[in-house]
Short mmCIF file of C-alpha atoms in Angstrom, two decimals:
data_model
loop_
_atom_site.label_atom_id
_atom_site.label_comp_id
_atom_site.label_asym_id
_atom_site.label_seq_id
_atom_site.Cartn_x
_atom_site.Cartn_y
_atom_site.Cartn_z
CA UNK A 1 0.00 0.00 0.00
CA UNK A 2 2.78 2.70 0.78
CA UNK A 3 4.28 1.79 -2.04
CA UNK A 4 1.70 1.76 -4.08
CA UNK A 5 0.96 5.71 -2.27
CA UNK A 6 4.85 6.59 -3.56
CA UNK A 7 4.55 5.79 -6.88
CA UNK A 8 0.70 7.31 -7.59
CA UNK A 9 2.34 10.06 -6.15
CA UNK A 10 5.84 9.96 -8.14
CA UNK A 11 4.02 10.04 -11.36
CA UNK A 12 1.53 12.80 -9.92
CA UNK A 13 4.68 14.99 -9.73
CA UNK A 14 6.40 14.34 -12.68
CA UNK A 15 3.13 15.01 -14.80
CA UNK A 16 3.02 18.28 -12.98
CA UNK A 17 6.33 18.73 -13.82
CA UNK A 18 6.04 17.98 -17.34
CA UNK A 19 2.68 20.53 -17.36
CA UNK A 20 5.06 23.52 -16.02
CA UNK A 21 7.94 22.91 -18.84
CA UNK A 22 5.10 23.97 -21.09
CA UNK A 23 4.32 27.72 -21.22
CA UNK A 24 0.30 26.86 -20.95
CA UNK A 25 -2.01 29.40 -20.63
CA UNK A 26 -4.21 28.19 -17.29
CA UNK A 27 -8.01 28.20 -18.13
CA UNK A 28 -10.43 29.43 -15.60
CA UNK A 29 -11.45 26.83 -12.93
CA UNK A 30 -14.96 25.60 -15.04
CA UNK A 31 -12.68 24.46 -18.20
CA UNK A 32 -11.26 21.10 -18.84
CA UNK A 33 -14.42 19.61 -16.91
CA UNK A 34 -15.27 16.93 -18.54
CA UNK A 35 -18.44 13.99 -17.21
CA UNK A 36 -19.31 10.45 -18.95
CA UNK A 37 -20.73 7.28 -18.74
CA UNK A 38 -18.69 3.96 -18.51
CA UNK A 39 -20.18 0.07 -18.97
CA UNK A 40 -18.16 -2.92 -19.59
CA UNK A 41 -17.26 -6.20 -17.73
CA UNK A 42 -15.84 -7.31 -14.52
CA UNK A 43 -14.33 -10.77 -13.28
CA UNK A 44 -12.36 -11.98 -10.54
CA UNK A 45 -8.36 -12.98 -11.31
CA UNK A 46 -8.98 -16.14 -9.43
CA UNK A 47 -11.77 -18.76 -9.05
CA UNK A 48 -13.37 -18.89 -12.07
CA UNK A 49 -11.79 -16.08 -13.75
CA UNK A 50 -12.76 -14.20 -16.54
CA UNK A 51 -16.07 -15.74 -18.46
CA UNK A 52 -17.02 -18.30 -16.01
CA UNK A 53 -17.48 -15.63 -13.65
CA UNK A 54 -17.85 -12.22 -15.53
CA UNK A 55 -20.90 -10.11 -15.19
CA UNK A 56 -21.69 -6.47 -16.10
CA UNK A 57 -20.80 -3.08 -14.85
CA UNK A 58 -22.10 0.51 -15.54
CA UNK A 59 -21.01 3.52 -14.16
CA UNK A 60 -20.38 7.30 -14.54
CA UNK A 61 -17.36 9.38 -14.01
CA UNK A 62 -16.52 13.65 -13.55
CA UNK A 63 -13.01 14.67 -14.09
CA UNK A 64 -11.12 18.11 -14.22
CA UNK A 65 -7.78 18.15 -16.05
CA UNK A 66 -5.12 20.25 -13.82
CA UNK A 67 -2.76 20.29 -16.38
CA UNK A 68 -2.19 18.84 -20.00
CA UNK A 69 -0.37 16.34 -17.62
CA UNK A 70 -2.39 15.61 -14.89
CA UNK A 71 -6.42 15.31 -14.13
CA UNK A 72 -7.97 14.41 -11.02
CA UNK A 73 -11.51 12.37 -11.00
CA UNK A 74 -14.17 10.70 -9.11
CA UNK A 75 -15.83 7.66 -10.23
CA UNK A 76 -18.56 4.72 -9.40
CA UNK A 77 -20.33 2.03 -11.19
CA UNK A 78 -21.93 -1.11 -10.11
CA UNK A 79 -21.72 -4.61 -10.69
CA UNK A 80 -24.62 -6.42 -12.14
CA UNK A 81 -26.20 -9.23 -10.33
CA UNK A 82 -25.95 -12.63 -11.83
CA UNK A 83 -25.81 -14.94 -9.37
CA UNK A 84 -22.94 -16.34 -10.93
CA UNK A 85 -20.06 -16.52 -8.66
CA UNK A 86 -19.90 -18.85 -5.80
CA UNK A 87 -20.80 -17.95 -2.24
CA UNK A 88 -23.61 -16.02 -0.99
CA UNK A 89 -25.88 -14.18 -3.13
CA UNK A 90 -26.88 -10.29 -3.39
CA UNK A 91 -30.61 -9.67 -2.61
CA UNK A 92 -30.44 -6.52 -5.27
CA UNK A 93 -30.25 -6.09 -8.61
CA UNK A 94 -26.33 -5.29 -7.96
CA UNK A 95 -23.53 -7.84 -6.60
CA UNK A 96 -20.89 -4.94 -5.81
CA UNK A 97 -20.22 -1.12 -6.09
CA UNK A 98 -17.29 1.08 -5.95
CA UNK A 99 -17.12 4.63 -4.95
CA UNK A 100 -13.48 6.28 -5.63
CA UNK A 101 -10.98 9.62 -6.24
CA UNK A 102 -8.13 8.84 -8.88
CA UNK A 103 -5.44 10.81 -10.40
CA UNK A 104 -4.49 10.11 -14.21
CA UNK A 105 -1.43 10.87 -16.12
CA UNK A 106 -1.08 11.26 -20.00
CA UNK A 107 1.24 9.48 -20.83
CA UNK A 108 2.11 10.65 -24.44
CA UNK A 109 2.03 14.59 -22.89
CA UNK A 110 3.98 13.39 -20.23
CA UNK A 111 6.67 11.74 -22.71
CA UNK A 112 6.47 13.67 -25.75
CA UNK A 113 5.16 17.11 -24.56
CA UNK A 114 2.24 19.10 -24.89
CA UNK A 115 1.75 19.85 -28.66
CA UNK A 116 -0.69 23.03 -28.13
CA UNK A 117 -3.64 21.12 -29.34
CA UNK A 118 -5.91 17.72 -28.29
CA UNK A 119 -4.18 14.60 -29.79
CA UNK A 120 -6.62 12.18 -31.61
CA UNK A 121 -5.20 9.73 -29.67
CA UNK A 122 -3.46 9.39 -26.29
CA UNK A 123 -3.06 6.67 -23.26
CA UNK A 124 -3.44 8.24 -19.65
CA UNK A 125 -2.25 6.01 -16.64
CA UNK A 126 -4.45 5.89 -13.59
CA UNK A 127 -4.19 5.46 -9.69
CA UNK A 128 -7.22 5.85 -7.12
CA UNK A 129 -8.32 4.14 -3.79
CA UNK A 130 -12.58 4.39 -2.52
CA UNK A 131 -14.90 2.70 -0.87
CA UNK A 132 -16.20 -1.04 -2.21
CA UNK A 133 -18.79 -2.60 -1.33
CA UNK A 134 -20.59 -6.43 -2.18
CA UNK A 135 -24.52 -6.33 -1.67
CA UNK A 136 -24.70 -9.90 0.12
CA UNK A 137 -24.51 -10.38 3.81
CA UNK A 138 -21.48 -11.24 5.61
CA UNK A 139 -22.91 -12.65 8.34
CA UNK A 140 -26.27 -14.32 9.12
CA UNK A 141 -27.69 -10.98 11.06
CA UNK A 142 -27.57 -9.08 7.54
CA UNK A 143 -24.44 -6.80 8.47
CA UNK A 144 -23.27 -5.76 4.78
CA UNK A 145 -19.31 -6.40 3.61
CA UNK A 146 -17.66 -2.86 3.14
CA UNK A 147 -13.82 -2.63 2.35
CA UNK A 148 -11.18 -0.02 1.32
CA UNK A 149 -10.22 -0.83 -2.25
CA UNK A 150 -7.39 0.33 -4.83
CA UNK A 151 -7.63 0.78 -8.00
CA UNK A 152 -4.64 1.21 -11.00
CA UNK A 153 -4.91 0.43 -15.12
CA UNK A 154 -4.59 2.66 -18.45
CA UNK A 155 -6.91 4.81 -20.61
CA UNK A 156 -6.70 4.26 -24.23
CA UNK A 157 -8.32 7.71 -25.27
CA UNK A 158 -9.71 8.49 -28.76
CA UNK A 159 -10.54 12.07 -29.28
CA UNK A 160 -13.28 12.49 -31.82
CA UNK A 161 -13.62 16.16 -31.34
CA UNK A 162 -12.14 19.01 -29.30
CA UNK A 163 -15.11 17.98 -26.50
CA UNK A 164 -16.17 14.21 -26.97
CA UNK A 165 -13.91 11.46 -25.88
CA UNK A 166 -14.51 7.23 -26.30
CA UNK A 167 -12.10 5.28 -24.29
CA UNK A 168 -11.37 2.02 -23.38
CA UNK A 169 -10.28 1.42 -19.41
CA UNK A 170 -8.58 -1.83 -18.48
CA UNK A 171 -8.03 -1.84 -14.57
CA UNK A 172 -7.48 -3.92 -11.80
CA UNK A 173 -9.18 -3.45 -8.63
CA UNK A 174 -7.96 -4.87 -5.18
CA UNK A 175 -9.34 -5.36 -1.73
CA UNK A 176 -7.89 -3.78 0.62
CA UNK A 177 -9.84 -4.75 3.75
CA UNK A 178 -8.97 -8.44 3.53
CA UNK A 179 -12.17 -11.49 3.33
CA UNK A 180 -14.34 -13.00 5.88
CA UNK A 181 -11.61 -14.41 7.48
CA UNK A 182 -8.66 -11.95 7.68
CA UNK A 183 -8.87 -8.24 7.39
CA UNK A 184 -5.08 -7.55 6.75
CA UNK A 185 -4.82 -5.31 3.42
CA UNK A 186 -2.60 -6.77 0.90
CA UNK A 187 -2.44 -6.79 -3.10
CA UNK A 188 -3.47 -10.22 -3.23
CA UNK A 189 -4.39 -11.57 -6.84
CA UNK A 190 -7.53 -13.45 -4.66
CA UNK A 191 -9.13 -10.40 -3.73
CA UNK A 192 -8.51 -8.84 -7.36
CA UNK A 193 -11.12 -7.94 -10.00
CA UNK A 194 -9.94 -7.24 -13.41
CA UNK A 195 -12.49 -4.46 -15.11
CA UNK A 196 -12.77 -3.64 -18.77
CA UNK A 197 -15.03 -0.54 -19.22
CA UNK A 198 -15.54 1.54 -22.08
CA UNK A 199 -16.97 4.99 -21.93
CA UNK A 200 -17.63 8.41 -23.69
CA UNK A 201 -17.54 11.73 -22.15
CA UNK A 202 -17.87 15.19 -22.61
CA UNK A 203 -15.29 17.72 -21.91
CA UNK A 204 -16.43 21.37 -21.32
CA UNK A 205 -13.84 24.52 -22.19
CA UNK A 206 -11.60 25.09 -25.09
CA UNK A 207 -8.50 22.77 -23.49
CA UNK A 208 -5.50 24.43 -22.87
CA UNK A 209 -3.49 27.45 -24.92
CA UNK A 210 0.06 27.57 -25.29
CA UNK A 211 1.02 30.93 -25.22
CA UNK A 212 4.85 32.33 -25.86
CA UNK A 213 7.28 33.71 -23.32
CA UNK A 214 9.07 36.85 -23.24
CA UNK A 215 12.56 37.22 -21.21
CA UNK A 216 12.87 40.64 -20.12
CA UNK A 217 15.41 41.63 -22.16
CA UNK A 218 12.96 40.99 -25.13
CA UNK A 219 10.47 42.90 -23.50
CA UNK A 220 12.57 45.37 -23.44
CA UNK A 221 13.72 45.62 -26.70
CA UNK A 222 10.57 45.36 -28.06
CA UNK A 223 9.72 48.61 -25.91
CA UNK A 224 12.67 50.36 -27.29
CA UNK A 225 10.97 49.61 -30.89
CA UNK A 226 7.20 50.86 -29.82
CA UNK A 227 9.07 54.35 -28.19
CA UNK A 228 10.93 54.48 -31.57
CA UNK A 229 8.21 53.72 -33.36
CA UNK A 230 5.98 56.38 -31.17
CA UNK A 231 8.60 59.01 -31.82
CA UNK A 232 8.64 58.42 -35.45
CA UNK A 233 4.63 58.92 -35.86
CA UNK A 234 5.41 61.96 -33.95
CA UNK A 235 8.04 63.12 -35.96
CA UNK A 236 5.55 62.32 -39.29
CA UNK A 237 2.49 64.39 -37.63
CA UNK A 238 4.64 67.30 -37.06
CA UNK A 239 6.03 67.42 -40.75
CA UNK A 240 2.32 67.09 -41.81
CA UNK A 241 1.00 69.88 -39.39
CA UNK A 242 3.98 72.05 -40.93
CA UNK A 243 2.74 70.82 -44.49
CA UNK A 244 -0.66 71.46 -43.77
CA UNK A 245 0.64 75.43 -42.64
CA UNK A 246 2.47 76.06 -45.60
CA UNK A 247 -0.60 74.30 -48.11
CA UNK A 248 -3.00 76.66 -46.22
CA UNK A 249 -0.27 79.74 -46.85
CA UNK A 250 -0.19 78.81 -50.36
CA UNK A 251 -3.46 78.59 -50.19
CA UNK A 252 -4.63 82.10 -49.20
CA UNK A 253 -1.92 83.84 -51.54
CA UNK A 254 -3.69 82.05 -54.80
CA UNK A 255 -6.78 83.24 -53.47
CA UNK A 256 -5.33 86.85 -52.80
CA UNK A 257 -4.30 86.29 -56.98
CA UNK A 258 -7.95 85.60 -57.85
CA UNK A 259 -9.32 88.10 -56.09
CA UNK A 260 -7.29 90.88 -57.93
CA UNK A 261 -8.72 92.72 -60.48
CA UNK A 262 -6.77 92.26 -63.65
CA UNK A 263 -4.56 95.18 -64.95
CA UNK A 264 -5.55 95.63 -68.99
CA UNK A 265 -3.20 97.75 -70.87
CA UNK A 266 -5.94 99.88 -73.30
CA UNK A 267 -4.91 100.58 -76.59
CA UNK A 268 -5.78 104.32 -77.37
CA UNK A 269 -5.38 106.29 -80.45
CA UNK A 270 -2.77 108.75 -78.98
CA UNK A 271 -0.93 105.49 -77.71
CA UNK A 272 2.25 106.71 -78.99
CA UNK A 273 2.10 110.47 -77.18
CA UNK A 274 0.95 108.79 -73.71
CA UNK A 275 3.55 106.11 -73.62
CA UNK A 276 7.22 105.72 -73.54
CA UNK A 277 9.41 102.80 -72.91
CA UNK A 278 12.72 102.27 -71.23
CA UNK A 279 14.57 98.68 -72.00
CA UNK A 280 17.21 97.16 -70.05
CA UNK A 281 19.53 94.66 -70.72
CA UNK A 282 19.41 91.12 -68.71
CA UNK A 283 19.86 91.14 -65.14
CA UNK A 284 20.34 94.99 -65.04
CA UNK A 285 18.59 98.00 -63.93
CA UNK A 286 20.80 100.30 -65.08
CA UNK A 287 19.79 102.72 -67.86
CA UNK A 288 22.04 102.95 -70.76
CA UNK A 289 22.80 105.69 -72.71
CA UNK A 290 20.62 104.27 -75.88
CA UNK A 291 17.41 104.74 -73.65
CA UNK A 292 18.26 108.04 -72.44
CA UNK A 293 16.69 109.76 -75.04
CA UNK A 294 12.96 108.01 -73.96
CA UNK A 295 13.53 108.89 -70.50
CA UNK A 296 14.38 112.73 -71.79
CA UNK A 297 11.25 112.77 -74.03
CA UNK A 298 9.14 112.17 -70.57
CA UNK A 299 11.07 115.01 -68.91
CA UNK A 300 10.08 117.58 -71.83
CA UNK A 301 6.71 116.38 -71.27
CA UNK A 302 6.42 116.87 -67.87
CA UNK A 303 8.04 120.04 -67.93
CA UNK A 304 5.63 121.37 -70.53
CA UNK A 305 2.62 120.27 -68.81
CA UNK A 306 3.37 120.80 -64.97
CA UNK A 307 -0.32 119.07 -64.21
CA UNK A 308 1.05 115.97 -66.17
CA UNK A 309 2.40 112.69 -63.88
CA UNK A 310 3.60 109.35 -64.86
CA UNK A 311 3.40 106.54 -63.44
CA UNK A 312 6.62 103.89 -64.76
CA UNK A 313 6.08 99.91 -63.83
CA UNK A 314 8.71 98.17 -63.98
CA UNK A 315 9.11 94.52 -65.71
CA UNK A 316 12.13 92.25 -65.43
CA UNK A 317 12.13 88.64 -68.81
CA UNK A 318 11.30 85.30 -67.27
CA UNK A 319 14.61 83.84 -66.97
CA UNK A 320 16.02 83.43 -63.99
CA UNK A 321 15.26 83.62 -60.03
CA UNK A 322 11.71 84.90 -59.59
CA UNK A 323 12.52 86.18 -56.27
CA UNK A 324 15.36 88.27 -58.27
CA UNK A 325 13.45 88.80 -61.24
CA UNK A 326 10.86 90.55 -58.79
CA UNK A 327 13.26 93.32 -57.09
CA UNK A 328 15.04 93.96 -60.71
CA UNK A 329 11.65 94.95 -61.57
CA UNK A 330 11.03 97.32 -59.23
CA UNK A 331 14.59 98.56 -59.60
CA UNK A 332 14.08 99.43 -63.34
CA UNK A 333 11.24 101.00 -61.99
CA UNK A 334 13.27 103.12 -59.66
CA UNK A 335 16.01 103.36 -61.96
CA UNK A 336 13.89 105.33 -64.36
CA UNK A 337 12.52 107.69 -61.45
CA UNK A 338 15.38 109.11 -60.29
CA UNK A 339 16.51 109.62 -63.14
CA UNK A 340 13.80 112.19 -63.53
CA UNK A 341 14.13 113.47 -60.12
CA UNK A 342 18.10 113.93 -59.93
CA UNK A 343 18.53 115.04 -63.12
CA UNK A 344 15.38 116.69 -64.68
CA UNK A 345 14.02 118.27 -61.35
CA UNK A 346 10.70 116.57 -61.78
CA UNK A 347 9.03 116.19 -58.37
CA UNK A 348 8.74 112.92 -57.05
CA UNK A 349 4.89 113.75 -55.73
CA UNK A 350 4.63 113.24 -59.60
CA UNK A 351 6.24 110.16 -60.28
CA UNK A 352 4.93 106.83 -59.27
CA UNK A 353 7.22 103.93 -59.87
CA UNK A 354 6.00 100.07 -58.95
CA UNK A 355 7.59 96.71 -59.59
CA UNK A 356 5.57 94.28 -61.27
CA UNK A 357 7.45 91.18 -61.64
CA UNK A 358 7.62 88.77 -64.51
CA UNK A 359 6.45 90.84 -67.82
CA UNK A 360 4.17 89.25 -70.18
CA UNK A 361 3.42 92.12 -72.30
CA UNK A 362 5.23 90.85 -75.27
CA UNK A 363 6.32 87.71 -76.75
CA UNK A 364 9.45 88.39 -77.18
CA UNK A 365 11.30 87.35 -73.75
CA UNK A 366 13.97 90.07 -74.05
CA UNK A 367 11.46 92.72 -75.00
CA UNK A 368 9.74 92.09 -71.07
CA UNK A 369 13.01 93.73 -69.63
CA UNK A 370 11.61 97.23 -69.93
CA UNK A 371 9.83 99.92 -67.73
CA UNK A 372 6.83 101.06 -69.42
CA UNK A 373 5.97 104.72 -68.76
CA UNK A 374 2.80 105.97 -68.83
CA UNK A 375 1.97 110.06 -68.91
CA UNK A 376 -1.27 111.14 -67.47
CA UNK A 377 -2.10 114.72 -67.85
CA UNK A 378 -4.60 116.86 -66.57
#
C-alpha cells in the first residue's frame, strides 16, 4: 500500500512537472471539466476467472484536467447481479459497487510534450483508492461487507472532437480490507477484480493554450521599438502639421491672386504720345545711354505740362530667379525715377514707380526687360 501511495504520487509529480515545462495558458477553474458514462465487464483474477465468472458493470465518471499532464476524478459504477459466482448471493439487482478519487497521467504529454492542441489519440495512466462494497450479507444478522479498495490500469483515449472522448479502461481493482476471514490489506491476486469498461464523455472549455514567453530583455527591446516607433509617428504628424501650414499659406496667396482685379493695358489712339518705354539689358537696372533719349522725351513732357504725372512699372524677362526677377523689376522701376528726379528736377509727388514682376506684355522674352511709362495729364 505505501508503495503503491509513492509511486501514484511519483508520477503525480512528474506530470506536474512535465505541465510547467510547457508555457500553458491556465483556463479558468470551469474548463477542462469533462463527465461520462462507462459500462463494460468485470471478473475476478482467481476462481473462475474471466467468463465463467464475468458479469456487467455501468457507471459514470466527472473529471477536471489540472494540467495537459495531470487530471484528477471521481468515479462509481456497479456490478450487475448474476448470481454467478460462488458464495452467498446479493438480494439486489447489484452484486458490488465502488465509490473512488483517482489521479491520471497522459502518458504521451507526459513523454512527448504538450503539442498546443488535443491529440486524436493518447493513453493516460491511472491510480485511485474508494470505498467497495458487495450487496450480500457477511454474516447471518444481515451486516453488509464494506472494504477499502485500490484501483490502477490505463486509458486508451480516442478524441473524436475538441469535447467528446470514447475510451477504453482496463483496470485492476484490489481489496484492501482483507475477506471473511482476515482483514489484513494486501495486493493479493484473490481479492482482485480485473475491469474492462468503455466509456464516452464530454469535456467542457476550449483545453489548454500555449502561449509564448518573453525574457525581459525581449520585453525590453521590443519597448525600445514601440518608443521608436511612437517618436517616429510623432516626428511624421509634425512634418504634416507644418505641411498642412504652408498648403494653407499657399493657399490664401492664390486666393489673394484671384481676387485681384486684372490690370488691362488699353490701346488708345494717342498710344504713342501717352507712352514711352525704357529697356534694359538682362539682369540689369541700369539705364544705358541708348534709352536716355525716352527717359528725356518724358522730362520735356512733364516740364511742358506741370499738371502731367507718370506713373513707370517696372518689368524684369522670365529667366532666372523669380525672387530676383521681382526686385530687378522694381529697380528698373526706380532706376527710371530718379533719373527724372536727380537730373530733370521733376518732383517725385509726380512720379509713381512700382515693380511688377515677370512681364508678359510681349512675346518676345527680351522685350519684357523694360519699364513702361505711362503720362497722365490733366
Amino acid at each position: 500500500m505505501k508503495k503503491t501511495i509513492l509511486a501514484a504520487a511519483a508520477i503525480a509529480a512528474i506530470g506536474a512537472a512535465s505541465a510547467t515545462a510547457q508555457v500553458v495558458e491556465q483556463p479558468s477553474f470551469f474548463d477542462n471539466i469533462s463527465i461520462g458514462l462507462d459500462g463494460g465487464v468485470t471478473t475476478p483474477l482467481s476462481h473462475h476467472a474471466f467468463f465463467g465468472s464475468m458479469r456487467g458493470v455501468a457507471g459514470m465518471h466527472i473529471a477536471k484536467q489540472i494540467t495537459p499532464t495531470f487530471g484528477v476524478g471521481a468515479e462509481g459504477y456497479f456490478g450487475v447481479n448474476t448470481s454467478s459466482w460462488g458464495g452467498p448471493h446479493s438480494r439486489t439487482a447489484f452484486d458490488n459497487s465502488y465509490v473512488g478519487a483517482y489521479g491520471t497521467v497522459d502518458l504521451f504529454n507526459l513523454f512527448g510534450g504538450y503539442p498546443c492542441k488535443v491529440r486524436p489519440f493518447t493513453i493516460e495512466a491511472q491510480a485511485g483508492a474508494g470505498w467497495g462494497h458487495d450487496y450480500f450479507s457477511k454474516k447471518d444478522d444481515g451486516e453488509y461487507y464494506n472494504y477499502f479498495a485500490t484501483k490502477a490500469g490505463l486509458n486508451f483515449l480516442f478524441n473524436v472532437s475538441q469535447h467528446v472522448t470514447i475510451a477504453l479502461k482496463p483496470s485492476v481493482t484490489w481489496n484492501m480490507g482483507g475477506d471473511y476471514a482476515h482483514s489484513s490489506a494486501a495486493y493479493d491476486v484473490n481479492k482482485a477484480t480485473f475491469n474492462l469498461m468503455a466509456g464516452v464523455s464530454y469535456r467542457f472549455g476550449d483545453g489548454f493554450k500555449c502561449v509564448r514567453p518573453y525574457d525581459q530583455a525581449e520585453v525590453d527591446g521590443l519597448n525600445a521599438q514601440v518608443n521608436e516607433l511612437r517618436a517616429a509617428v510623432a516626428a511624421t504628424s509634425a512634418a504634416a502639421d507644418a505641411a498642412a501650414l504652408e498648403n494653407a499659406a499657399l493657399a490664401a496667396k492664390l486666393q489673394q491672386a484671384l481676387n485681384r482685379k486684372p490690370e488691362v493695358i488699353k490701346e488708345v489712339t494717342n498710344q504713342y504720345n501717352s507712352v514711352r518705354f525704357v529697356f534694359f539689358r538682362v539682369g540689369s537696372s541700369k539705364i544705358t545711354a541708348d534709352q536716355m533719349p525716352n527717359v528725356e522725351m518724358i522730362a520735356d513732357y512733364m516740364v511742358n505740362h506741370p499738371d502731367s504725372k507718370v506713373v513707370i512699372k517696372g518689368y524684369a524677362s522670365p529667366e532666372g530667379n523669380y525672387d530676383f526677377n521681382v526686385k530687378l523689376a522694381q529697380s528698373r522701376a526706380e532706376a527710371v525715377k530718379n533719373q527724372l528726379v536727380s537730373k530733370y528736377k521733376i518732383s517725385s509727388s509726380r512720379i509713381t514707380a512700382e515693380g511688377e514682376g515677370i512681364g508678359k506684355m510681349f512675346e518676345e522674352p527680351s522685350w519684357n526687360r523694360v519699364s513702361i511709362c505711362t503720362l497722365e495729364a490733366k
